[in-house]
PDB file of C-alpha atoms in Angstrom:
ATOM      1  CA  MET A   1      15.156   8.168  31.652  1.00 58.00           C
ATOM      2  CA  ASN A   2      16.161   6.367  28.727  1.00 76.00           C
ATOM      3  CA  SER A   3      17.483   7.765  25.288  1.00 80.00           C
ATOM      4  CA  LEU A   4      14.936   4.780  23.519  1.00 81.00           C
ATOM      5  CA  LEU A   5      12.074   7.291  25.450  1.00 83.00           C
ATOM      6  CA  LEU A   6      13.172  10.604  24.864  1.00 86.00           C
ATOM      7  CA  ASN A   7      13.949  10.433  21.075  1.00 87.00           C
ATOM      8  CA  TYR A   8      10.226   8.803  20.472  1.00 88.00           C
ATOM      9  CA  PHE A   9       9.223  11.974  22.912  1.00 89.00           C
ATOM     10  CA  ALA A  10      10.459  14.154  20.808  1.00 92.00           C
ATOM     11  CA  ALA A  11      10.063  12.446  17.938  1.00 93.00           C
ATOM     12  CA  VAL A  12       5.988  13.204  18.715  1.00 92.00           C
ATOM     13  CA  LEU A  13       6.290  16.407  19.371  1.00 93.00           C
ATOM     14  CA  MET A  14       8.282  17.460  15.596  1.00 94.00           C
ATOM     15  CA  PHE A  15       5.400  15.935  14.561  1.00 94.00           C
ATOM     16  CA  PHE A  16       2.850  17.692  15.957  1.00 94.00           C
ATOM     17  CA  ILE A  17       4.709  20.394  15.229  1.00 94.00           C
ATOM     18  CA  GLY A  18       5.017  20.018  11.700  1.00 94.00           C
ATOM     19  CA  VAL A  19       1.021  19.196  11.883  1.00 94.00           C
ATOM     20  CA  TYR A  20       0.260  21.866  14.093  1.00 93.00           C
ATOM     21  CA  THR A  21       1.601  24.124  11.382  1.00 92.00           C
ATOM     22  CA  MET A  22      -0.041  22.544   7.692  1.00 92.00           C
ATOM     23  CA  ALA A  23      -3.429  22.640   9.658  1.00 91.00           C
ATOM     24  CA  ALA A  24      -3.097  26.498  11.216  1.00 89.00           C
ATOM     25  CA  SER A  25      -0.752  28.426   8.157  1.00 87.00           C
ATOM     26  CA  ARG A  26      -2.112  29.345   4.645  1.00 85.00           C
ATOM     27  CA  ASN A  27       1.392  30.418   3.388  1.00 86.00           C
ATOM     28  CA  LEU A  28       2.427  27.767   1.297  1.00 88.00           C
ATOM     29  CA  ILE A  29       5.811  27.553   1.915  1.00 90.00           C
ATOM     30  CA  ARG A  30       4.778  27.512   5.710  1.00 90.00           C
ATOM     31  CA  LEU A  31       3.252  24.773   4.837  1.00 91.00           C
ATOM     32  CA  LEU A  32       5.942  22.395   3.229  1.00 92.00           C
ATOM     33  CA  LEU A  33       8.438  23.213   6.338  1.00 93.00           C
ATOM     34  CA  GLY A  34       5.887  21.722   8.322  1.00 93.00           C
ATOM     35  CA  LEU A  35       6.080  18.852   6.741  1.00 94.00           C
ATOM     36  CA  GLU A  36       9.822  18.776   6.524  1.00 93.00           C
ATOM     37  CA  VAL A  37       9.955  19.175   9.704  1.00 94.00           C
ATOM     38  CA  SER A  38       7.223  16.093  10.588  1.00 94.00           C
ATOM     39  CA  SER A  39       9.183  14.334   8.617  1.00 94.00           C
ATOM     40  CA  LYS A  40      12.091  15.365  10.402  1.00 94.00           C
ATOM     41  CA  GLY A  41      10.414  13.939  13.723  1.00 94.00           C
ATOM     42  CA  CYS A  42       9.355  10.171  11.648  1.00 94.00           C
ATOM     43  CA  MET A  43      13.396   9.868  10.874  1.00 93.00           C
ATOM     44  CA  LEU A  44      13.788  10.104  14.793  1.00 93.00           C
ATOM     45  CA  ALA A  45      11.153   7.359  15.653  1.00 92.00           C
ATOM     46  CA  PHE A  46      12.593   5.897  12.871  1.00 90.00           C
ATOM     47  CA  VAL A  47      16.191   6.164  14.305  1.00 91.00           C
ATOM     48  CA  ALA A  48      15.071   5.250  17.855  1.00 90.00           C
ATOM     49  CA  ALA A  49      13.878   2.209  16.561  1.00 88.00           C
ATOM     50  CA  ALA A  50      16.291   0.830  15.205  1.00 88.00           C
ATOM     51  CA  SER A  51      18.513   1.312  17.977  1.00 86.00           C
ATOM     52  CA  ALA A  52      16.635  -0.183  19.815  1.00 84.00           C
ATOM     53  CA  THR A  53      15.934  -3.884  17.964  1.00 83.00           C
ATOM     54  CA  ALA A  54      20.476  -3.052  16.847  1.00 81.00           C
ATOM     55  CA  ASN A  55      19.176  -2.662  13.119  1.00 82.00           C
ATOM     56  CA  MET A  56      20.915  -0.555  12.000  1.00 84.00           C
ATOM     57  CA  ALA A  57      21.864  -1.462   8.472  1.00 86.00           C
ATOM     58  CA  PHE A  58      18.977  -2.159   7.380  1.00 86.00           C
ATOM     59  CA  ALA A  59      17.085   0.720   8.364  1.00 87.00           C
ATOM     60  CA  GLN A  60      20.268   3.561   7.102  1.00 90.00           C
ATOM     61  CA  ALA A  61      19.047   1.533   3.506  1.00 89.00           C
ATOM     62  CA  LEU A  62      15.650   2.916   4.389  1.00 89.00           C
ATOM     63  CA  LEU A  63      16.642   5.901   5.258  1.00 91.00           C
ATOM     64  CA  VAL A  64      19.052   7.323   2.815  1.00 90.00           C
ATOM     65  CA  ILE A  65      15.123   6.828   0.515  1.00 90.00           C
ATOM     66  CA  MET A  66      12.950   8.040   2.668  1.00 91.00           C
ATOM     67  CA  ILE A  67      16.114  11.170   2.368  1.00 92.00           C
ATOM     68  CA  SER A  68      16.063  10.902  -1.410  1.00 90.00           C
ATOM     69  CA  VAL A  69      12.435  11.124  -1.595  1.00 91.00           C
ATOM     70  CA  GLU A  70      11.074  14.314   0.790  1.00 92.00           C
ATOM     71  CA  ALA A  71      14.188  16.409  -2.041  1.00 92.00           C
ATOM     72  CA  VAL A  72      11.786  15.119  -4.750  1.00 92.00           C
ATOM     73  CA  VAL A  73       8.806  16.050  -2.909  1.00 92.00           C
ATOM     74  CA  VAL A  74      10.182  19.379  -1.997  1.00 93.00           C
ATOM     75  CA  ALA A  75      12.196  20.526  -5.620  1.00 92.00           C
ATOM     76  CA  VAL A  76       7.725  19.510  -7.177  1.00 92.00           C
ATOM     77  CA  GLY A  77       6.355  21.389  -3.685  1.00 92.00           C
ATOM     78  CA  LEU A  78       8.631  24.713  -4.019  1.00 91.00           C
ATOM     79  CA  ILE A  79       8.364  25.087  -7.931  1.00 90.00           C
ATOM     80  CA  LEU A  80       4.825  24.630  -7.453  1.00 89.00           C
ATOM     81  CA  ILE A  81       4.468  27.685  -5.200  1.00 89.00           C
ATOM     82  CA  ILE A  82       7.015  29.423  -7.162  1.00 88.00           C
ATOM     83  CA  ARG A  83       4.562  28.901 -10.156  1.00 87.00           C
ATOM     84  CA  ALA A  84       1.368  30.042  -8.174  1.00 85.00           C
ATOM     85  CA  TRP A  85       3.730  32.843  -6.870  1.00 86.00           C
ATOM     86  CA  ARG A  86       3.692  34.261 -10.576  1.00 84.00           C
ATOM     87  CA  GLN A  87       0.927  33.444 -11.362  1.00 82.00           C
ATOM     88  CA  ARG A  88      -1.332  35.396  -9.015  1.00 79.00           C
ATOM     89  CA  GLY A  89       1.161  37.529  -6.374  1.00 79.00           C
ATOM     90  CA  ASN A  90       0.957  35.647  -3.462  1.00 78.00           C
ATOM     91  CA  VAL A  91       1.210  31.645  -1.897  1.00 81.00           C
ATOM     92  CA  ASP A  92      -1.713  32.605   0.378  1.00 81.00           C
ATOM     93  CA  ALA A  93      -3.471  28.782   0.170  1.00 79.00           C
ATOM     94  CA  ALA A  94      -7.031  30.476   0.519  1.00 77.00           C
ATOM     95  CA  LYS A  95      -6.410  32.029  -2.494  1.00 78.00           C
ATOM     96  CA  LEU A  96      -6.616  29.434  -4.754  1.00 77.00           C
ATOM     97  CA  SER A  97      -9.096  28.957  -5.684  1.00 73.00           C
ATOM     98  CA  ASP A  98      -9.401  27.874  -8.830  1.00 70.00           C
ATOM     99  CA  LEU A  99     -10.199  24.422  -8.619  1.00 66.00           C
ATOM    100  CA  LYS A 100     -13.069  25.054  -6.658  1.00 69.00           C
ATOM    101  CA  GLY A 101     -16.262  23.440  -7.472  1.00 65.00           C
TER     102      GLY A 101
ATOM    103  CA  MET B   1      23.586  11.186  27.863  1.00 74.00           C
ATOM    104  CA  THR B   2      24.063  14.576  28.348  1.00 86.00           C
ATOM    105  CA  LEU B   3      24.934  15.985  24.550  1.00 88.00           C
ATOM    106  CA  HIS B   4      21.749  13.720  23.526  1.00 88.00           C
ATOM    107  CA  LEU B   5      18.919  15.982  25.704  1.00 90.00           C
ATOM    108  CA  PHE B   6      21.401  19.095  24.754  1.00 91.00           C
ATOM    109  CA  LEU B   7      21.000  17.607  21.188  1.00 92.00           C
ATOM    110  CA  ILE B   8      17.266  16.820  20.618  1.00 92.00           C
ATOM    111  CA  VAL B   9      16.014  20.446  23.417  1.00 93.00           C
ATOM    112  CA  SER B  10      18.013  22.258  21.103  1.00 94.00           C
ATOM    113  CA  MET B  11      15.360  19.876  17.799  1.00 94.00           C
ATOM    114  CA  ILE B  12      12.193  20.888  19.585  1.00 94.00           C
ATOM    115  CA  LEU B  13      13.511  24.530  19.741  1.00 94.00           C
ATOM    116  CA  CYS B  14      14.579  24.898  16.053  1.00 94.00           C
ATOM    117  CA  SER B  15      11.817  22.948  15.356  1.00 94.00           C
ATOM    118  CA  LEU B  16       9.155  25.788  16.607  1.00 93.00           C
ATOM    119  CA  GLY B  17      11.631  28.444  15.028  1.00 92.00           C
ATOM    120  CA  ALA B  18      11.097  26.950  11.957  1.00 92.00           C
ATOM    121  CA  VAL B  19       7.476  27.681  11.762  1.00 91.00           C
ATOM    122  CA  MET B  20       6.974  30.332  13.654  1.00 89.00           C
ATOM    123  CA  ALA B  21       9.584  32.744  12.517  1.00 88.00           C
ATOM    124  CA  ARG B  22       8.629  35.752  11.158  1.00 84.00           C
ATOM    125  CA  ARG B  23      10.771  35.822   7.525  1.00 85.00           C
ATOM    126  CA  THR B  24      10.053  32.757   5.729  1.00 85.00           C
ATOM    127  CA  ILE B  25      14.151  32.434   4.738  1.00 88.00           C
ATOM    128  CA  HIS B  26      15.018  32.702   8.998  1.00 90.00           C
ATOM    129  CA  GLY B  27      12.273  29.114   8.827  1.00 90.00           C
ATOM    130  CA  ALA B  28      14.547  28.055   6.217  1.00 91.00           C
ATOM    131  CA  ILE B  29      17.856  28.318   8.102  1.00 93.00           C
ATOM    132  CA  PHE B  30      15.771  26.566  11.839  1.00 94.00           C
ATOM    133  CA  LEU B  31      15.368  23.699   9.126  1.00 94.00           C
ATOM    134  CA  ALA B  32      19.141  23.681   8.234  1.00 94.00           C
ATOM    135  CA  LEU B  33      19.347  22.997  11.555  1.00 95.00           C
ATOM    136  CA  VAL B  34      17.519  21.321  12.727  1.00 95.00           C
ATOM    137  CA  SER B  35      19.015  18.329   9.807  1.00 94.00           C
ATOM    138  CA  ILE B  36      22.581  19.118  11.169  1.00 95.00           C
ATOM    139  CA  LEU B  37      20.796  18.248  14.456  1.00 95.00           C
ATOM    140  CA  LEU B  38      19.056  15.066  13.749  1.00 94.00           C
ATOM    141  CA  ALA B  39      22.296  14.608  11.719  1.00 94.00           C
ATOM    142  CA  ALA B  40      24.186  14.443  15.379  1.00 94.00           C
ATOM    143  CA  VAL B  41      21.792  12.009  16.146  1.00 93.00           C
ATOM    144  CA  MET B  42      21.879   9.543  13.514  1.00 92.00           C
ATOM    145  CA  PHE B  43      25.639  10.117  14.372  1.00 92.00           C
ATOM    146  CA  SER B  44      25.754   8.908  17.577  1.00 91.00           C
ATOM    147  CA  ALA B  45      22.947   6.149  17.522  1.00 89.00           C
ATOM    148  CA  ASN B  46      26.024   5.121  14.668  1.00 88.00           C
ATOM    149  CA  ALA B  47      24.174   5.896  11.736  1.00 88.00           C
ATOM    150  CA  PRO B  48      26.675   7.763   9.720  1.00 90.00           C
ATOM    151  CA  TRP B  49      25.559   7.336   5.662  1.00 90.00           C
ATOM    152  CA  ALA B  50      21.773   8.398   6.855  1.00 90.00           C
ATOM    153  CA  GLY B  51      23.541  10.579   8.853  1.00 92.00           C
ATOM    154  CA  VAL B  52      25.618  12.180   5.957  1.00 92.00           C
ATOM    155  CA  PHE B  53      22.853  11.741   3.031  1.00 90.00           C
ATOM    156  CA  GLU B  54      20.950  13.520   5.851  1.00 91.00           C
ATOM    157  CA  LEU B  55      23.653  16.307   6.360  1.00 92.00           C
ATOM    158  CA  SER B  56      24.244  16.433   2.080  1.00 91.00           C
ATOM    159  CA  VAL B  57      20.303  16.021   1.094  1.00 90.00           C
ATOM    160  CA  CYS B  58      18.000  17.723   4.145  1.00 88.00           C
ATOM    161  CA  ALA B  59      20.694  20.702   5.608  1.00 88.00           C
ATOM    162  CA  GLY B  60      22.578  21.090   1.632  1.00 89.00           C
ATOM    163  CA  LEU B  61      19.789  21.180  -1.211  1.00 90.00           C
ATOM    164  CA  ILE B  62      16.790  21.704   0.789  1.00 92.00           C
ATOM    165  CA  THR B  63      18.066  24.208   2.521  1.00 91.00           C
ATOM    166  CA  VAL B  64      19.622  26.265  -1.004  1.00 91.00           C
ATOM    167  CA  LEU B  65      15.829  25.177  -2.523  1.00 90.00           C
ATOM    168  CA  PHE B  66      13.571  27.398   0.716  1.00 90.00           C
ATOM    169  CA  ALA B  67      16.202  30.086   1.099  1.00 89.00           C
ATOM    170  CA  SER B  68      16.081  30.337  -2.750  1.00 89.00           C
ATOM    171  CA  THR B  69      12.634  30.284  -3.251  1.00 88.00           C
ATOM    172  CA  ALA B  70      11.856  32.403   0.016  1.00 86.00           C
ATOM    173  CA  SER B  71      13.352  35.787  -2.122  1.00 85.00           C
ATOM    174  CA  MET B  72      12.193  35.404  -4.644  1.00 84.00           C
ATOM    175  CA  VAL B  73       8.813  35.432  -3.576  1.00 82.00           C
ATOM    176  CA  GLY B  74       9.917  38.226  -0.645  1.00 74.00           C
ATOM    177  CA  ARG B  75       7.084  40.270   1.113  1.00 64.00           C
ATOM    178  CA  GLY B  76       4.692  37.501  -0.470  1.00 59.00           C
ATOM    179  CA  ALA B  77       6.276  34.916   2.019  1.00 59.00           C
ATOM    180  CA  SER B  78       5.852  36.495   5.097  1.00 60.00           C
ATOM    181  CA  TYR B  79       2.560  36.237   7.477  1.00 60.00           C
ATOM    182  CA  SER B  80      -0.570  37.277   7.659  1.00 63.00           C
ATOM    183  CA  LYS B  81      -2.977  38.164  10.697  1.00 62.00           C
ATOM    184  CA  ASN B  82      -5.085  35.833  10.671  1.00 64.00           C
ATOM    185  CA  GLU B  83      -1.388  32.928  10.212  1.00 68.00           C
ATOM    186  CA  ARG B  84       0.248  34.902  13.317  1.00 69.00           C
ATOM    187  CA  GLY B  85      -3.251  34.810  15.474  1.00 73.00           C
ATOM    188  CA  ALA B  86      -3.195  31.149  14.989  1.00 77.00           C
ATOM    189  CA  LEU B  87       0.709  30.110  14.996  1.00 82.00           C
ATOM    190  CA  LYS B  88       1.668  32.224  18.462  1.00 84.00           C
ATOM    191  CA  TRP B  89      -0.718  29.772  20.048  1.00 86.00           C
ATOM    192  CA  LEU B  90       1.654  26.819  19.099  1.00 88.00           C
ATOM    193  CA  PRO B  91       4.401  26.721  22.140  1.00 88.00           C
ATOM    194  CA  ALA B  92       0.835  26.822  24.666  1.00 89.00           C
ATOM    195  CA  ALA B  93       0.102  23.433  22.368  1.00 90.00           C
ATOM    196  CA  LEU B  94       2.648  21.906  22.520  1.00 90.00           C
ATOM    197  CA  VAL B  95       3.716  21.847  26.317  1.00 91.00           C
ATOM    198  CA  VAL B  96      -0.163  21.290  26.715  1.00 91.00           C
ATOM    199  CA  PHE B  97       0.086  18.034  24.039  1.00 90.00           C
ATOM    200  CA  GLY B  98       4.238  16.926  25.908  1.00 89.00           C
ATOM    201  CA  VAL B  99       2.357  17.158  28.897  1.00 90.00           C
ATOM    202  CA  ILE B 100      -1.186  14.271  27.373  1.00 90.00           C
ATOM    203  CA  ILE B 101       1.344  12.148  25.806  1.00 86.00           C
ATOM    204  CA  TRP B 102       4.483  12.191  28.872  1.00 85.00           C
ATOM    205  CA  ALA B 103       1.323  10.647  30.696  1.00 85.00           C
ATOM    206  CA  VAL B 104      -0.009   8.386  28.254  1.00 83.00           C
ATOM    207  CA  GLY B 105       3.152   7.763  26.031  1.00 76.00           C
ATOM    208  CA  ALA B 106       5.026   6.114  29.738  1.00 72.00           C
ATOM    209  CA  HIS B 107       2.251   3.742  30.681  1.00 74.00           C
ATOM    210  CA  PHE B 108       2.172   2.350  26.990  1.00 71.00           C
ATOM    211  CA  MET B 109       6.158   2.598  26.947  1.00 66.00           C
ATOM    212  CA  PRO B 110       6.648  -1.510  27.701  1.00 64.00           C
ATOM    213  CA  VAL B 111       4.222  -2.327  24.502  1.00 63.00           C
ATOM    214  CA  PHE B 112       6.697   0.393  21.892  1.00 63.00           C
ATOM    215  CA  THR B 113       9.975  -1.254  23.268  1.00 64.00           C
ATOM    216  CA  PRO B 114       9.632  -3.136  20.723  1.00 64.00           C
ATOM    217  CA  ALA B 115      12.838  -6.639  22.107  1.00 64.00           C
ATOM    218  CA  ARG B 116      16.303  -6.285  20.626  1.00 64.00           C
ATOM    219  CA  HIS B 117      15.969  -8.820  18.198  1.00 65.00           C
ATOM    220  CA  PRO B 118      19.075  -8.234  15.131  1.00 63.00           C
ATOM    221  CA  GLY B 119      18.330 -10.776  12.887  1.00 66.00           C
ATOM    222  CA  ALA B 120      21.192 -11.432   9.784  1.00 67.00           C
ATOM    223  CA  LEU B 121      19.845  -8.053   7.980  1.00 69.00           C
ATOM    224  CA  SER B 122      22.407  -6.723  10.865  1.00 69.00           C
ATOM    225  CA  ALA B 123      25.250  -8.845   9.915  1.00 72.00           C
ATOM    226  CA  MET B 124      25.194  -6.741   6.874  1.00 78.00           C
ATOM    227  CA  SER B 125      26.777  -4.292   5.127  1.00 82.00           C
ATOM    228  CA  VAL B 126      23.807  -0.589   4.072  1.00 79.00           C
ATOM    229  CA  GLY B 127      25.736  -1.599   0.462  1.00 82.00           C
ATOM    230  CA  ASP B 128      24.389  -4.836   0.397  1.00 82.00           C
ATOM    231  CA  ILE B 129      21.412  -4.087   1.662  1.00 83.00           C
ATOM    232  CA  ILE B 130      20.629  -1.597  -0.381  1.00 83.00           C
ATOM    233  CA  TRP B 131      21.220  -3.402  -3.966  1.00 84.00           C
ATOM    234  CA  ARG B 132      21.043  -7.416  -2.867  1.00 83.00           C
ATOM    235  CA  ILE B 133      18.037  -7.314  -0.669  1.00 82.00           C
ATOM    236  CA  ARG B 134      16.084  -4.734  -1.712  1.00 83.00           C
ATOM    237  CA  PRO B 135      17.280  -3.267  -5.300  1.00 83.00           C
ATOM    238  CA  MET B 136      13.075  -2.637  -5.806  1.00 86.00           C
ATOM    239  CA  ASP B 137      13.155   0.388  -3.714  1.00 84.00           C
ATOM    240  CA  LEU B 138      16.128   1.757  -5.869  1.00 86.00           C
ATOM    241  CA  LEU B 139      14.214   1.336  -8.750  1.00 88.00           C
ATOM    242  CA  GLY B 140      11.021   2.809  -7.757  1.00 88.00           C
ATOM    243  CA  GLN B 141      13.530   5.991  -6.180  1.00 87.00           C
ATOM    244  CA  LEU B 142      15.219   5.952  -9.572  1.00 90.00           C
ATOM    245  CA  CYS B 143      11.662   6.691 -11.156  1.00 91.00           C
ATOM    246  CA  ILE B 144       9.978   8.908  -8.515  1.00 90.00           C
ATOM    247  CA  PHE B 145      13.470  11.155  -9.436  1.00 89.00           C
ATOM    248  CA  VAL B 146      11.877  10.974 -13.723  1.00 91.00           C
ATOM    249  CA  ALA B 147       8.677  11.929 -12.356  1.00 90.00           C
ATOM    250  CA  GLY B 148       9.941  14.798 -10.657  1.00 89.00           C
ATOM    251  CA  VAL B 149      12.683  16.284 -12.848  1.00 89.00           C
ATOM    252  CA  LEU B 150       9.632  16.156 -15.304  1.00 90.00           C
ATOM    253  CA  ALA B 151       6.982  17.414 -13.340  1.00 88.00           C
ATOM    254  CA  VAL B 152       9.570  20.203 -12.354  1.00 85.00           C
ATOM    255  CA  ARG B 153      10.175  21.287 -16.782  1.00 86.00           C
ATOM    256  CA  ILE B 154       6.488  20.835 -17.401  1.00 87.00           C
ATOM    257  CA  ILE B 155       5.605  23.207 -14.219  1.00 83.00           C
ATOM    258  CA  LEU B 156       8.235  25.232 -15.685  1.00 78.00           C
ATOM    259  CA  GLY B 157       7.229  25.104 -19.110  1.00 78.00           C
ATOM    260  CA  GLU B 158       4.218  26.608 -18.803  1.00 69.00           C
ATOM    261  CA  GLY B 159       5.009  29.414 -17.383  1.00 57.00           C
ATOM    262  CA  LYS B 160       7.515  30.210 -20.049  1.00 58.00           C
ATOM    263  CA  ASP B 161       4.625  29.159 -22.732  1.00 54.00           C
ATOM    264  CA  GLU B 162       2.212  32.337 -20.904  1.00 53.00           C
TER     265      GLU B 162
END
């Protein structure tokens, strides 16, 4: 088993863990944790592909941007969660139905 | 190869721990471990800049944000009964999915194995690529930072008004 296959396999599994959590969980913090895990899977796939094609410098430049965007997404998501918790006292996504038509 | 296998297996187990931990603060700690292991994989793949960013931002900043939110929300962040029921099937679903992907992926692996064609960019440094080749990415990144800061200010400001 070569390391490229192993990296791809692990990346797919991590992406699955994140997507399953986002589908199954109603807790907003856990949804964000799932998003983070699937994002880590994407990064691992990115590193594996860059390593296989010997384009690591270019991949690093893109990974740095990806990481900083991810930090902003998490910060804004957590602020929204804190706001929802202040208003309602819980972080259950199913109970956030103010915009329901 | 043994170290790489250890890193990858630990990363998958910590990912499972991050989403299945009973308390979200433990989930945040597991997520930090995933980031540390991913940074180690990046270092071993000769990507030190990405590894340093992963360590400092993901294992540092994002973990602090998750931990402070989890402690602020407290018991409100615990499992609901339905959620626990759905998430307890995750390891079994992961094994089934892994077996399917292993069988299918091994068949299609030659398609996903790219040829090594480094090109002109491989001779450049990371800094040169960021500043010379992709300066518009930096502009976009700056816009996202500003949007994030504005969003945080506005959302927190709304809370003060009420």
